[in-house]
Amino acid sequence: MNKVRNQKPDRGTVAAVRGSVVDINFSNQLPSINNQLIIGDEDEIIVEVITHLDNETVRCIALTPTHGLSRGTSVKDTGRPIMTPIGQETLGRMFNVFGETIDGKGPVETKQKRSIHQRPANLSERTASSEVFETGIKAIDVLATLERGGKAGLFGGAGVGKTVLIMEMIHNMASQHEGISIFCGIGERSREGEELYRETKDVNVLDQSVLIFGQMNEQPGARFRVGHTALTIAEYFRDDANTDVLLLIDNIFRFVQAGAEVSGLLGDIPSRVGYQPTLATELSELQERICSTRTGAITSIQAVYVPADDFTDPAAVHTFGHLSASVVLSRKKASQGFYPAIDPLESRSKILTPSVVGERHYRIARETQQTLSEYEELKDIIAMLGLEELSREDQQTVKRARRLERFLTQPFFTTEQFTGNKGKTVSLDEALDGCERILNDEFSDYPERALYMIGGVDEAKKS
């Protein structure tokens, strides 16, 4: 992080304007890289120093619209980078990239502000061991186990329950872990941001959450930096408040996209498929700040858009390299009424190994996926010939798989008001116990519907 100068801020003048790129001349000392500059006295335009062109000129990227900006306009160097408020006072509030509130409740009063440009935690401060992060959601905990301080990708299109899953995780974070949830919307539509704010308020999880948005209609520079603002607030809760933090990012691809726009505006020579040559570095600067230390952990769940379903796209390849788990939502599952609509065969986790989760968890997860995979292969035969034409062994496999599918559904706290079903949080031990007992045919005589939308497996015996 650049050191902030204590001397009186310098003044300069605009030398050139090319869209969101502004060149500014300074007669005295040049402002540091990442410094925030303010152009004009009335309609203030905020820019950030990206590079030094020569001894008198800096090139900046605009974070607010540059309409009406002209050469010769006066510029003030604030002498510091973008600063965001940090502290317990930020809970329940909604911010933009500058740490300004956008929820209509007035400014937030905090004791201190911190630069959004922070170094990742040193290796000596990090915890080396892998720990399981329990979400209370059966399908995730058993088959796509999250890592405490790790990063998980959430893949899903519109209408498959992505927002509901995010809301439930915010709820469980507050109730189970007594932790903080931070939602970062990068390139979010205004409608999506407003809906998320209203829904978090309706289900009473807003008080343990912080929402930060860089909206789709904002400048690429603002969308490019909003992730850093969210991480700075998250780092305060981890390092100063000694609290576990759940950081939800929607959508990490739009961060890469904003970086590509900034790079193009600056005139950099593009790399493969038109992406910025600094793609890997920029993504790493953001992702490396997400980790667990001795004081707490930042666990991240990131919505990932894969351009044209091309998994060889550079943005997807570099993002996947940072993820420790993938949670895939299936439209087919959603249409069949299986909620959460998590695809158990496509979702996976790097820490789902015997050395991390234990032999029993690993065995049950593999047997569950194997049973569901065999059922998937038998579906065509069942559709053509009927279940009766299968061998006795295959019929037993189908019975287990259909009961497992229904057991992996779960009523959510955040949907109680819509479904009328009381929400359930299921511990990892309960979830594993249920899967194991179904695999052992303990529930083969129970109707399939008895296992649908329940918490622990023993509830099936009461229905």
Tab-separated table of C-alpha atoms in Angstrom:
chain	number	residue	atom	x	y	z
A	1	MET	CA	0.000	0.000	0.000
A	2	ASN	CA	1.294	3.452	-0.883
A	3	LYS	CA	2.210	5.731	1.983
A	4	VAL	CA	-0.058	8.723	2.373
A	5	ARG	CA	1.783	12.057	2.253
A	6	ASN	CA	1.103	14.461	5.116
A	7	GLN	CA	1.966	17.608	3.167
A	8	LYS	CA	-0.633	20.009	1.788
A	9	PRO	CA	-2.459	18.437	-1.183
A	10	ASP	CA	-1.214	19.536	-4.603
A	11	ARG	CA	-3.416	21.010	-7.307
A	12	GLY	CA	-3.245	20.247	-11.004
A	13	THR	CA	-5.173	20.766	-14.227
A	14	VAL	CA	-6.834	18.423	-16.674
A	15	ALA	CA	-4.640	17.919	-19.749
A	16	ALA	CA	-6.734	15.425	-21.756
A	17	VAL	CA	-10.031	13.551	-21.516
A	18	ARG	CA	-10.765	10.328	-23.414
A	19	GLY	CA	-13.988	8.879	-22.048
A	20	SER	CA	-13.188	7.510	-18.596
A	21	VAL	CA	-9.447	8.131	-18.972
A	22	VAL	CA	-8.195	11.509	-17.760
A	23	ASP	CA	-4.619	12.847	-17.999
A	24	ILE	CA	-3.735	15.479	-15.399
A	25	ASN	CA	-0.719	17.825	-15.160
A	26	PHE	CA	0.883	18.694	-11.797
A	27	SER	CA	3.500	21.426	-11.510
A	28	ASN	CA	4.913	20.207	-8.178
A	29	GLN	CA	5.042	16.657	-6.843
A	30	LEU	CA	3.018	13.962	-8.594
A	31	PRO	CA	0.331	12.163	-6.574
A	32	SER	CA	1.044	8.543	-5.667
A	33	ILE	CA	-0.381	5.582	-7.562
A	34	ASN	CA	-3.975	4.764	-6.395
A	35	ASN	CA	-4.449	8.262	-4.945
A	36	GLN	CA	-7.950	9.678	-5.184
A	37	LEU	CA	-8.199	12.983	-7.071
A	38	ILE	CA	-11.174	15.333	-7.166
A	39	ILE	CA	-11.855	17.324	-10.344
A	40	GLY	CA	-13.905	20.517	-10.267
A	41	ASP	CA	-15.371	22.476	-7.384
A	42	GLU	CA	-19.115	22.091	-7.934
A	43	ASP	CA	-19.939	18.915	-9.928
A	44	GLU	CA	-17.119	16.874	-8.443
A	45	ILE	CA	-15.668	14.074	-10.547
A	46	ILE	CA	-13.586	11.452	-8.714
A	47	VAL	CA	-10.677	9.727	-10.448
A	48	GLU	CA	-7.939	7.328	-9.312
A	49	VAL	CA	-4.293	7.545	-10.361
A	50	ILE	CA	-3.362	4.475	-12.418
A	51	THR	CA	0.078	5.373	-13.764
A	52	HIS	CA	2.702	8.144	-14.065
A	53	LEU	CA	3.222	9.140	-17.696
A	54	ASP	CA	6.168	11.505	-17.074
A	55	ASN	CA	7.495	13.924	-14.439
A	56	GLU	CA	4.450	16.190	-14.732
A	57	THR	CA	1.546	14.014	-15.882
A	58	VAL	CA	-0.511	11.207	-14.338
A	59	ARG	CA	-3.076	9.040	-16.095
A	60	CYS	CA	-6.264	8.383	-14.136
A	61	ILE	CA	-9.378	6.288	-14.492
A	62	ALA	CA	-12.718	7.913	-13.639
A	63	LEU	CA	-14.865	6.386	-10.887
A	64	THR	CA	-17.799	8.740	-11.555
A	65	PRO	CA	-19.232	10.000	-14.898
A	66	THR	CA	-17.062	12.527	-16.771
A	67	HIS	CA	-19.856	14.359	-18.612
A	68	GLY	CA	-18.980	18.011	-19.191
A	69	LEU	CA	-15.329	17.628	-18.175
A	70	SER	CA	-12.951	19.857	-20.143
A	71	ARG	CA	-9.237	20.647	-20.373
A	72	GLY	CA	-7.898	23.159	-17.900
A	73	THR	CA	-10.318	22.183	-15.102
A	74	SER	CA	-8.760	22.400	-11.649
A	75	VAL	CA	-7.870	19.125	-9.882
A	76	LYS	CA	-7.179	18.524	-6.179
A	77	ASP	CA	-5.023	15.665	-4.899
A	78	THR	CA	-6.623	14.290	-1.728
A	79	GLY	CA	-3.242	12.827	-0.727
A	80	ARG	CA	-4.754	9.409	-0.009
A	81	PRO	CA	-6.400	6.421	-1.755
A	82	ILE	CA	-10.135	5.708	-1.622
A	83	MET	CA	-11.046	5.245	2.047
A	84	THR	CA	-13.985	3.195	3.289
A	85	PRO	CA	-15.538	3.349	6.776
A	86	ILE	CA	-14.929	0.291	8.961
A	87	GLY	CA	-16.475	-0.745	12.265
A	88	GLN	CA	-19.553	-2.303	13.817
A	89	GLU	CA	-21.538	0.729	12.638
A	90	THR	CA	-21.386	-0.578	9.050
A	91	LEU	CA	-23.670	-3.533	9.907
A	92	GLY	CA	-27.111	-3.317	8.363
A	93	ARG	CA	-26.038	-0.664	5.864
A	94	MET	CA	-25.555	-0.503	2.084
A	95	PHE	CA	-22.505	1.200	0.533
A	96	ASN	CA	-20.988	2.123	-2.819
A	97	VAL	CA	-17.327	1.863	-3.850
A	98	PHE	CA	-16.428	5.047	-1.906
A	99	GLY	CA	-17.916	3.757	1.347
A	100	GLU	CA	-20.842	6.181	0.995
A	101	THR	CA	-24.250	4.903	2.114
A	102	ILE	CA	-26.833	4.347	-0.627
A	103	ASP	CA	-29.724	3.054	1.484
A	104	GLY	CA	-31.331	6.440	2.148
A	105	LYS	CA	-30.632	6.319	5.890
A	106	GLY	CA	-27.998	9.051	5.960
A	107	PRO	CA	-24.210	8.758	6.402
A	108	VAL	CA	-22.660	6.220	8.740
A	109	GLU	CA	-20.534	7.534	11.604
A	110	THR	CA	-17.477	5.356	12.244
A	111	LYS	CA	-14.323	6.027	14.268
A	112	GLN	CA	-11.957	5.186	11.449
A	113	LYS	CA	-11.615	4.701	7.718
A	114	ARG	CA	-9.206	2.443	5.899
A	115	SER	CA	-7.680	2.445	2.406
A	116	ILE	CA	-9.300	-0.091	0.083
A	117	HIS	CA	-5.822	-1.074	-1.160
A	118	GLN	CA	-4.499	-3.503	1.446
A	119	ARG	CA	-1.892	-6.242	1.258
A	120	PRO	CA	-3.005	-9.874	1.721
A	121	ALA	CA	-2.270	-11.433	5.107
A	122	ASN	CA	1.323	-12.694	5.402
A	123	LEU	CA	1.865	-16.437	5.136
A	124	SER	CA	3.092	-16.461	8.739
A	125	GLU	CA	-0.301	-15.088	9.883
A	126	ARG	CA	-2.396	-17.649	8.012
A	127	THR	CA	-3.609	-20.985	9.306
A	128	ALA	CA	-2.074	-23.842	7.357
A	129	SER	CA	-4.626	-26.535	8.205
A	130	SER	CA	-7.815	-27.090	6.183
A	131	GLU	CA	-11.045	-26.903	8.168
A	132	VAL	CA	-14.581	-27.743	7.097
A	133	PHE	CA	-17.006	-24.798	6.988
A	134	GLU	CA	-20.483	-26.056	7.884
A	135	THR	CA	-23.349	-24.266	6.144
A	136	GLY	CA	-26.230	-26.265	7.672
A	137	ILE	CA	-27.325	-27.177	4.109
A	138	LYS	CA	-27.192	-30.961	3.599
A	139	ALA	CA	-26.367	-31.102	-0.125
A	140	ILE	CA	-23.450	-28.665	0.230
A	141	ASP	CA	-21.994	-30.045	3.457
A	142	VAL	CA	-22.003	-33.664	2.249
A	143	LEU	CA	-21.123	-33.393	-1.449
A	144	ALA	CA	-19.530	-29.962	-2.046
A	145	THR	CA	-17.897	-29.333	1.336
A	146	LEU	CA	-16.771	-25.741	1.824
A	147	GLU	CA	-13.422	-24.842	3.336
A	148	ARG	CA	-13.151	-22.321	6.174
A	149	GLY	CA	-11.218	-19.442	4.648
A	150	GLY	CA	-11.651	-20.954	1.193
A	151	LYS	CA	-13.417	-19.889	-1.976
A	152	ALA	CA	-16.396	-21.632	-3.542
A	153	GLY	CA	-17.912	-20.989	-6.944
A	154	LEU	CA	-21.713	-20.849	-7.271
A	155	PHE	CA	-22.814	-21.704	-10.800
A	156	GLY	CA	-26.395	-21.111	-11.823
A	157	GLY	CA	-28.582	-19.236	-14.267
A	158	ALA	CA	-31.600	-17.062	-13.561
A	159	GLY	CA	-34.465	-18.582	-11.589
A	160	VAL	CA	-32.751	-21.664	-10.158
A	161	GLY	CA	-32.510	-20.384	-6.581
A	162	LYS	CA	-29.114	-18.665	-6.457
A	163	THR	CA	-30.357	-15.663	-4.447
A	164	VAL	CA	-32.360	-17.888	-2.077
A	165	LEU	CA	-29.254	-20.012	-1.421
A	166	ILE	CA	-27.203	-16.864	-0.750
A	167	MET	CA	-29.894	-15.566	1.632
A	168	GLU	CA	-30.017	-18.872	3.523
A	169	MET	CA	-26.238	-18.861	3.937
A	170	ILE	CA	-26.391	-15.321	5.314
A	171	HIS	CA	-29.066	-16.489	7.791
A	172	ASN	CA	-27.093	-19.578	8.862
A	173	MET	CA	-23.889	-17.558	9.202
A	174	ALA	CA	-25.599	-15.221	11.665
A	175	SER	CA	-27.347	-17.964	13.664
A	176	GLN	CA	-24.805	-20.828	13.645
A	177	HIS	CA	-21.407	-19.164	13.508
A	178	GLU	CA	-22.410	-15.807	15.017
A	179	GLY	CA	-20.457	-14.365	12.120
A	180	ILE	CA	-20.887	-11.512	9.682
A	181	SER	CA	-22.057	-11.754	6.071
A	182	ILE	CA	-20.871	-9.288	3.450
A	183	PHE	CA	-22.528	-9.190	0.045
A	184	CYS	CA	-20.577	-7.579	-2.786
A	185	GLY	CA	-22.489	-6.878	-5.985
A	186	ILE	CA	-20.098	-6.284	-8.888
A	187	GLY	CA	-21.977	-5.027	-11.940
A	188	GLU	CA	-25.312	-5.800	-10.277
A	189	ARG	CA	-28.520	-4.552	-11.824
A	190	SER	CA	-30.190	-1.887	-9.680
A	191	ARG	CA	-33.283	-4.104	-9.449
A	192	GLU	CA	-31.257	-7.028	-8.079
A	193	GLY	CA	-29.606	-4.846	-5.449
A	194	GLU	CA	-32.917	-3.373	-4.305
A	195	GLU	CA	-34.529	-6.835	-4.108
A	196	LEU	CA	-31.626	-8.292	-2.116
A	197	TYR	CA	-31.717	-5.396	0.356
A	198	ARG	CA	-35.475	-5.764	0.833
A	199	GLU	CA	-35.279	-9.560	1.232
A	200	THR	CA	-32.409	-9.457	3.758
A	201	LYS	CA	-34.488	-6.979	5.743
A	202	ASP	CA	-37.659	-9.090	5.505
A	203	VAL	CA	-35.961	-12.245	6.822
A	204	ASN	CA	-34.197	-10.387	9.667
A	205	VAL	CA	-30.583	-10.993	8.603
A	206	LEU	CA	-29.774	-7.400	7.625
A	207	ASP	CA	-28.435	-6.532	11.105
A	208	GLN	CA	-25.605	-9.059	10.683
A	209	SER	CA	-24.851	-8.089	7.077
A	210	VAL	CA	-23.118	-5.396	5.069
A	211	LEU	CA	-24.077	-4.799	1.420
A	212	ILE	CA	-21.689	-3.158	-1.065
A	213	PHE	CA	-22.682	-2.461	-4.668
A	214	GLY	CA	-20.918	-1.324	-7.825
A	215	GLN	CA	-23.937	-1.168	-10.114
A	216	MET	CA	-24.069	-2.056	-13.779
A	217	ASN	CA	-24.655	1.559	-14.844
A	218	GLU	CA	-21.556	2.833	-13.016
A	219	GLN	CA	-18.152	3.518	-14.519
A	220	PRO	CA	-15.883	0.474	-15.140
A	221	GLY	CA	-13.392	1.946	-12.637
A	222	ALA	CA	-16.033	1.833	-9.880
A	223	ARG	CA	-17.015	-1.750	-10.720
A	224	PHE	CA	-13.335	-2.699	-10.779
A	225	ARG	CA	-12.696	-1.339	-7.263
A	226	VAL	CA	-15.904	-2.275	-5.425
A	227	GLY	CA	-14.548	-5.743	-4.598
A	228	HIS	CA	-11.589	-4.139	-2.815
A	229	THR	CA	-13.984	-1.991	-0.750
A	230	ALA	CA	-15.928	-5.091	0.336
A	231	LEU	CA	-12.737	-6.952	1.247
A	232	THR	CA	-11.462	-4.051	3.331
A	233	ILE	CA	-14.645	-4.126	5.444
A	234	ALA	CA	-14.399	-7.944	5.654
A	235	GLU	CA	-10.766	-7.726	6.822
A	236	TYR	CA	-11.784	-5.401	9.650
A	237	PHE	CA	-14.270	-7.961	11.013
A	238	ARG	CA	-11.707	-10.770	10.633
A	239	ASP	CA	-8.630	-9.012	12.038
A	240	ASP	CA	-10.014	-6.401	14.459
A	241	ALA	CA	-13.355	-7.893	15.559
A	242	ASN	CA	-11.994	-11.502	15.513
A	243	THR	CA	-15.108	-12.694	13.695
A	244	ASP	CA	-15.651	-15.213	10.915
A	245	VAL	CA	-16.915	-13.556	7.740
A	246	LEU	CA	-18.937	-14.992	4.864
A	247	LEU	CA	-18.200	-12.956	1.730
A	248	LEU	CA	-20.660	-13.408	-1.134
A	249	ILE	CA	-19.612	-11.996	-4.511
A	250	ASP	CA	-21.994	-11.690	-7.452
A	251	ASN	CA	-20.505	-11.826	-10.052
A	252	ILE	CA	-16.749	-12.409	-10.109
A	253	PHE	CA	-16.752	-12.487	-13.922
A	254	ARG	CA	-17.974	-8.888	-13.952
A	255	PHE	CA	-14.867	-7.935	-11.965
A	256	VAL	CA	-12.725	-9.417	-14.751
A	257	GLN	CA	-14.930	-7.691	-17.327
A	258	ALA	CA	-14.531	-4.303	-15.611
A	259	GLY	CA	-10.747	-4.819	-15.543
A	260	ALA	CA	-10.793	-5.535	-19.276
A	261	GLU	CA	-12.748	-2.303	-19.886
A	262	VAL	CA	-10.284	-0.288	-17.787
A	263	SER	CA	-7.338	-1.882	-19.599
A	264	GLY	CA	-8.867	-1.098	-22.999
A	265	LEU	CA	-9.533	2.516	-22.019
A	266	LEU	CA	-5.912	2.870	-20.911
A	267	GLY	CA	-4.744	1.643	-24.314
A	268	ASP	CA	-3.051	-1.568	-23.124
A	269	ILE	CA	-2.391	-4.215	-25.763
A	270	PRO	CA	-5.003	-6.942	-25.181
A	271	SER	CA	-4.083	-10.519	-24.386
A	272	ARG	CA	-5.853	-13.725	-25.494
A	273	VAL	CA	-9.575	-13.379	-26.354
A	274	GLY	CA	-9.300	-9.618	-25.786
A	275	TYR	CA	-8.709	-9.775	-22.028
A	276	GLN	CA	-6.295	-7.467	-20.247
A	277	PRO	CA	-2.644	-8.639	-20.079
A	278	THR	CA	-2.780	-8.208	-16.280
A	279	LEU	CA	-5.818	-10.504	-15.799
A	280	ALA	CA	-4.053	-13.083	-13.607
A	281	THR	CA	-2.423	-10.430	-11.408
A	282	GLU	CA	-5.599	-8.410	-10.875
A	283	LEU	CA	-7.659	-11.478	-9.998
A	284	SER	CA	-4.951	-12.734	-7.636
A	285	GLU	CA	-4.753	-9.364	-5.829
A	286	LEU	CA	-8.443	-9.721	-4.994
A	287	GLN	CA	-8.561	-13.464	-4.301
A	288	GLU	CA	-5.415	-13.633	-2.157
A	289	ARG	CA	-6.994	-11.333	0.417
A	290	ILE	CA	-9.630	-14.022	1.067
A	291	CYS	CA	-8.100	-16.375	3.639
A	292	SER	CA	-8.217	-17.549	7.251
A	293	THR	CA	-5.844	-16.240	9.919
A	294	ARG	CA	-5.407	-16.942	13.619
A	295	THR	CA	-8.029	-14.310	14.474
A	296	GLY	CA	-10.786	-15.348	12.054
A	297	ALA	CA	-11.590	-16.379	8.508
A	298	ILE	CA	-13.066	-14.881	5.357
A	299	THR	CA	-14.927	-17.645	3.533
A	300	SER	CA	-16.084	-16.631	0.080
A	301	ILE	CA	-18.867	-17.872	-2.169
A	302	GLN	CA	-18.626	-16.376	-5.632
A	303	ALA	CA	-21.177	-16.529	-8.412
A	304	VAL	CA	-19.284	-17.426	-11.581
A	305	TYR	CA	-20.493	-16.760	-15.117
A	306	VAL	CA	-18.815	-18.898	-17.776
A	307	PRO	CA	-18.854	-17.005	-21.129
A	308	ALA	CA	-20.678	-19.054	-23.816
A	309	ASP	CA	-20.243	-22.149	-21.566
A	310	ASP	CA	-16.595	-22.183	-22.658
A	311	PHE	CA	-14.606	-23.508	-19.696
A	312	THR	CA	-11.343	-22.766	-21.550
A	313	ASP	CA	-12.090	-19.026	-21.516
A	314	PRO	CA	-9.178	-17.225	-19.740
A	315	ALA	CA	-11.532	-15.564	-17.219
A	316	ALA	CA	-12.999	-18.943	-16.241
A	317	VAL	CA	-9.613	-20.718	-16.169
A	318	HIS	CA	-8.020	-18.130	-13.869
A	319	THR	CA	-11.091	-18.029	-11.592
A	320	PHE	CA	-11.245	-21.831	-11.256
A	321	GLY	CA	-7.610	-21.856	-10.185
A	322	HIS	CA	-8.578	-19.998	-6.995
A	323	LEU	CA	-11.693	-22.017	-6.080
A	324	SER	CA	-11.679	-24.860	-3.559
A	325	ALA	CA	-15.295	-25.960	-4.207
A	326	SER	CA	-17.937	-25.742	-6.945
A	327	VAL	CA	-21.674	-25.654	-6.193
A	328	VAL	CA	-23.655	-26.185	-9.418
A	329	LEU	CA	-27.367	-25.332	-9.510
A	330	SER	CA	-29.476	-27.293	-11.988
A	331	ARG	CA	-32.557	-25.968	-13.771
A	332	LYS	CA	-33.726	-29.566	-14.219
A	333	LYS	CA	-33.624	-30.140	-10.447
A	334	ALA	CA	-35.544	-26.923	-9.851
A	335	SER	CA	-38.253	-27.918	-12.348
A	336	GLN	CA	-38.655	-31.248	-10.506
A	337	GLY	CA	-39.189	-29.407	-7.206
A	338	PHE	CA	-35.865	-30.405	-5.621
A	339	TYR	CA	-34.740	-27.379	-3.590
A	340	PRO	CA	-32.002	-26.391	-3.145
A	341	ALA	CA	-31.543	-27.320	-6.812
A	342	ILE	CA	-27.923	-28.438	-6.332
A	343	ASP	CA	-26.644	-30.930	-8.895
A	344	PRO	CA	-24.939	-33.643	-6.778
A	345	LEU	CA	-22.972	-35.052	-9.713
A	346	GLU	CA	-21.579	-31.749	-11.011
A	347	SER	CA	-20.816	-30.149	-7.617
A	348	ARG	CA	-17.433	-30.995	-6.101
A	349	SER	CA	-14.896	-29.943	-3.493
A	350	LYS	CA	-11.102	-30.126	-3.379
A	351	ILE	CA	-11.117	-30.773	0.380
A	352	LEU	CA	-13.432	-33.786	0.064
A	353	THR	CA	-10.550	-36.146	0.814
A	354	PRO	CA	-10.104	-38.662	3.670
A	355	SER	CA	-7.225	-36.637	5.148
A	356	VAL	CA	-9.408	-33.505	5.597
A	357	VAL	CA	-13.023	-34.615	6.081
A	358	GLY	CA	-12.300	-38.099	7.439
A	359	GLU	CA	-12.778	-41.605	6.060
A	360	ARG	CA	-16.488	-41.850	6.955
A	361	HIS	CA	-17.522	-38.578	5.295
A	362	TYR	CA	-15.458	-39.369	2.192
A	363	ARG	CA	-16.960	-42.883	1.897
A	364	ILE	CA	-20.574	-41.715	2.353
A	365	ALA	CA	-20.149	-38.860	-0.159
A	366	ARG	CA	-18.638	-41.194	-2.768
A	367	GLU	CA	-21.314	-43.875	-2.241
A	368	THR	CA	-24.047	-41.221	-2.503
A	369	GLN	CA	-22.659	-39.866	-5.765
A	370	GLN	CA	-22.128	-43.392	-7.119
A	371	THR	CA	-25.738	-44.362	-6.361
A	372	LEU	CA	-27.105	-41.156	-7.950
A	373	SER	CA	-24.839	-41.643	-10.985
A	374	GLU	CA	-26.064	-45.225	-11.533
A	375	TYR	CA	-29.675	-44.002	-11.257
A	376	GLU	CA	-28.981	-41.335	-13.889
A	377	GLU	CA	-27.708	-44.054	-16.268
A	378	LEU	CA	-30.790	-46.216	-15.649
A	379	LYS	CA	-33.312	-43.432	-16.333
A	380	ASP	CA	-33.422	-44.071	-20.095
A	381	ILE	CA	-34.112	-47.780	-19.576
A	382	ILE	CA	-36.834	-46.975	-17.017
A	383	ALA	CA	-38.433	-44.494	-19.446
A	384	MET	CA	-38.549	-47.087	-22.264
A	385	LEU	CA	-39.211	-50.381	-20.483
A	386	GLY	CA	-40.373	-49.484	-16.990
A	387	LEU	CA	-38.901	-50.060	-13.542
A	388	GLU	CA	-40.098	-53.692	-13.426
A	389	GLU	CA	-37.727	-54.725	-16.231
A	390	LEU	CA	-34.639	-53.857	-14.174
A	391	SER	CA	-32.747	-56.458	-12.164
A	392	ARG	CA	-33.482	-56.698	-8.451
A	393	GLU	CA	-30.130	-55.053	-7.696
A	394	ASP	CA	-30.813	-52.139	-10.058
A	395	GLN	CA	-34.283	-51.684	-8.614
A	396	GLN	CA	-32.743	-51.404	-5.158
A	397	THR	CA	-30.260	-48.796	-6.493
A	398	VAL	CA	-33.142	-46.749	-7.932
A	399	LYS	CA	-34.992	-46.934	-4.594
A	400	ARG	CA	-31.944	-45.649	-2.697
A	401	ALA	CA	-31.213	-42.908	-5.242
A	402	ARG	CA	-34.784	-41.556	-5.246
A	403	ARG	CA	-34.786	-41.433	-1.440
A	404	LEU	CA	-31.367	-39.744	-1.402
A	405	GLU	CA	-32.606	-37.122	-3.909
A	406	ARG	CA	-35.501	-36.269	-1.633
A	407	PHE	CA	-33.455	-36.339	1.551
A	408	LEU	CA	-31.024	-33.794	0.047
A	409	THR	CA	-33.894	-31.290	-0.278
A	410	GLN	CA	-34.352	-28.943	2.645
A	411	PRO	CA	-36.835	-26.275	3.828
A	412	PHE	CA	-35.131	-22.885	4.187
A	413	PHE	CA	-35.690	-20.229	6.835
A	414	THR	CA	-35.682	-17.541	4.147
A	415	THR	CA	-38.605	-19.170	2.285
A	416	GLU	CA	-40.852	-19.875	5.299
A	417	GLN	CA	-43.215	-17.032	4.409
A	418	PHE	CA	-43.707	-18.420	0.879
A	419	THR	CA	-43.865	-22.189	1.482
A	420	GLY	CA	-45.291	-22.399	4.991
A	421	ASN	CA	-42.606	-24.990	5.839
A	422	LYS	CA	-40.531	-24.235	8.908
A	423	GLY	CA	-36.848	-23.793	8.023
A	424	LYS	CA	-34.344	-26.447	9.114
A	425	THR	CA	-30.620	-26.309	9.777
A	426	VAL	CA	-28.967	-29.728	9.610
A	427	SER	CA	-25.554	-30.424	11.119
A	428	LEU	CA	-22.940	-32.280	9.062
A	429	ASP	CA	-23.167	-35.318	11.380
A	430	GLU	CA	-26.963	-35.478	10.953
A	431	ALA	CA	-26.661	-35.160	7.170
A	432	LEU	CA	-24.027	-37.917	6.946
A	433	ASP	CA	-26.040	-40.151	9.276
A	434	GLY	CA	-29.124	-39.728	7.090
A	435	CYS	CA	-27.293	-40.531	3.842
A	436	GLU	CA	-25.627	-43.582	5.408
A	437	ARG	CA	-28.885	-45.008	6.748
A	438	ILE	CA	-30.615	-44.532	3.390
A	439	LEU	CA	-27.688	-46.259	1.632
A	440	ASN	CA	-28.070	-49.125	4.131
A	441	ASP	CA	-31.758	-49.493	3.078
A	442	GLU	CA	-33.103	-48.545	6.512
A	443	PHE	CA	-35.804	-46.437	4.836
A	444	SER	CA	-36.613	-48.681	1.876
A	445	ASP	CA	-40.073	-49.438	3.354
A	446	TYR	CA	-40.898	-45.778	3.914
A	447	PRO	CA	-42.602	-43.791	1.121
A	448	GLU	CA	-40.326	-41.452	-0.836
A	449	ARG	CA	-42.394	-38.407	0.115
A	450	ALA	CA	-41.581	-39.014	3.807
A	451	LEU	CA	-37.974	-37.960	3.081
A	452	TYR	CA	-38.908	-34.867	1.042
A	453	MET	CA	-38.286	-31.423	2.585
A	454	ILE	CA	-37.223	-32.621	6.030
A	455	GLY	CA	-34.253	-31.836	8.270
A	456	GLY	CA	-32.708	-34.858	9.999
A	457	VAL	CA	-33.618	-38.308	8.615
A	458	ASP	CA	-35.501	-39.358	11.767
A	459	GLU	CA	-38.242	-36.864	10.828
A	460	ALA	CA	-39.256	-39.323	8.084
A	461	LYS	CA	-40.414	-41.778	10.765
A	462	LYS	CA	-42.675	-39.161	12.333
A	463	SER	CA	-44.453	-38.189	9.127
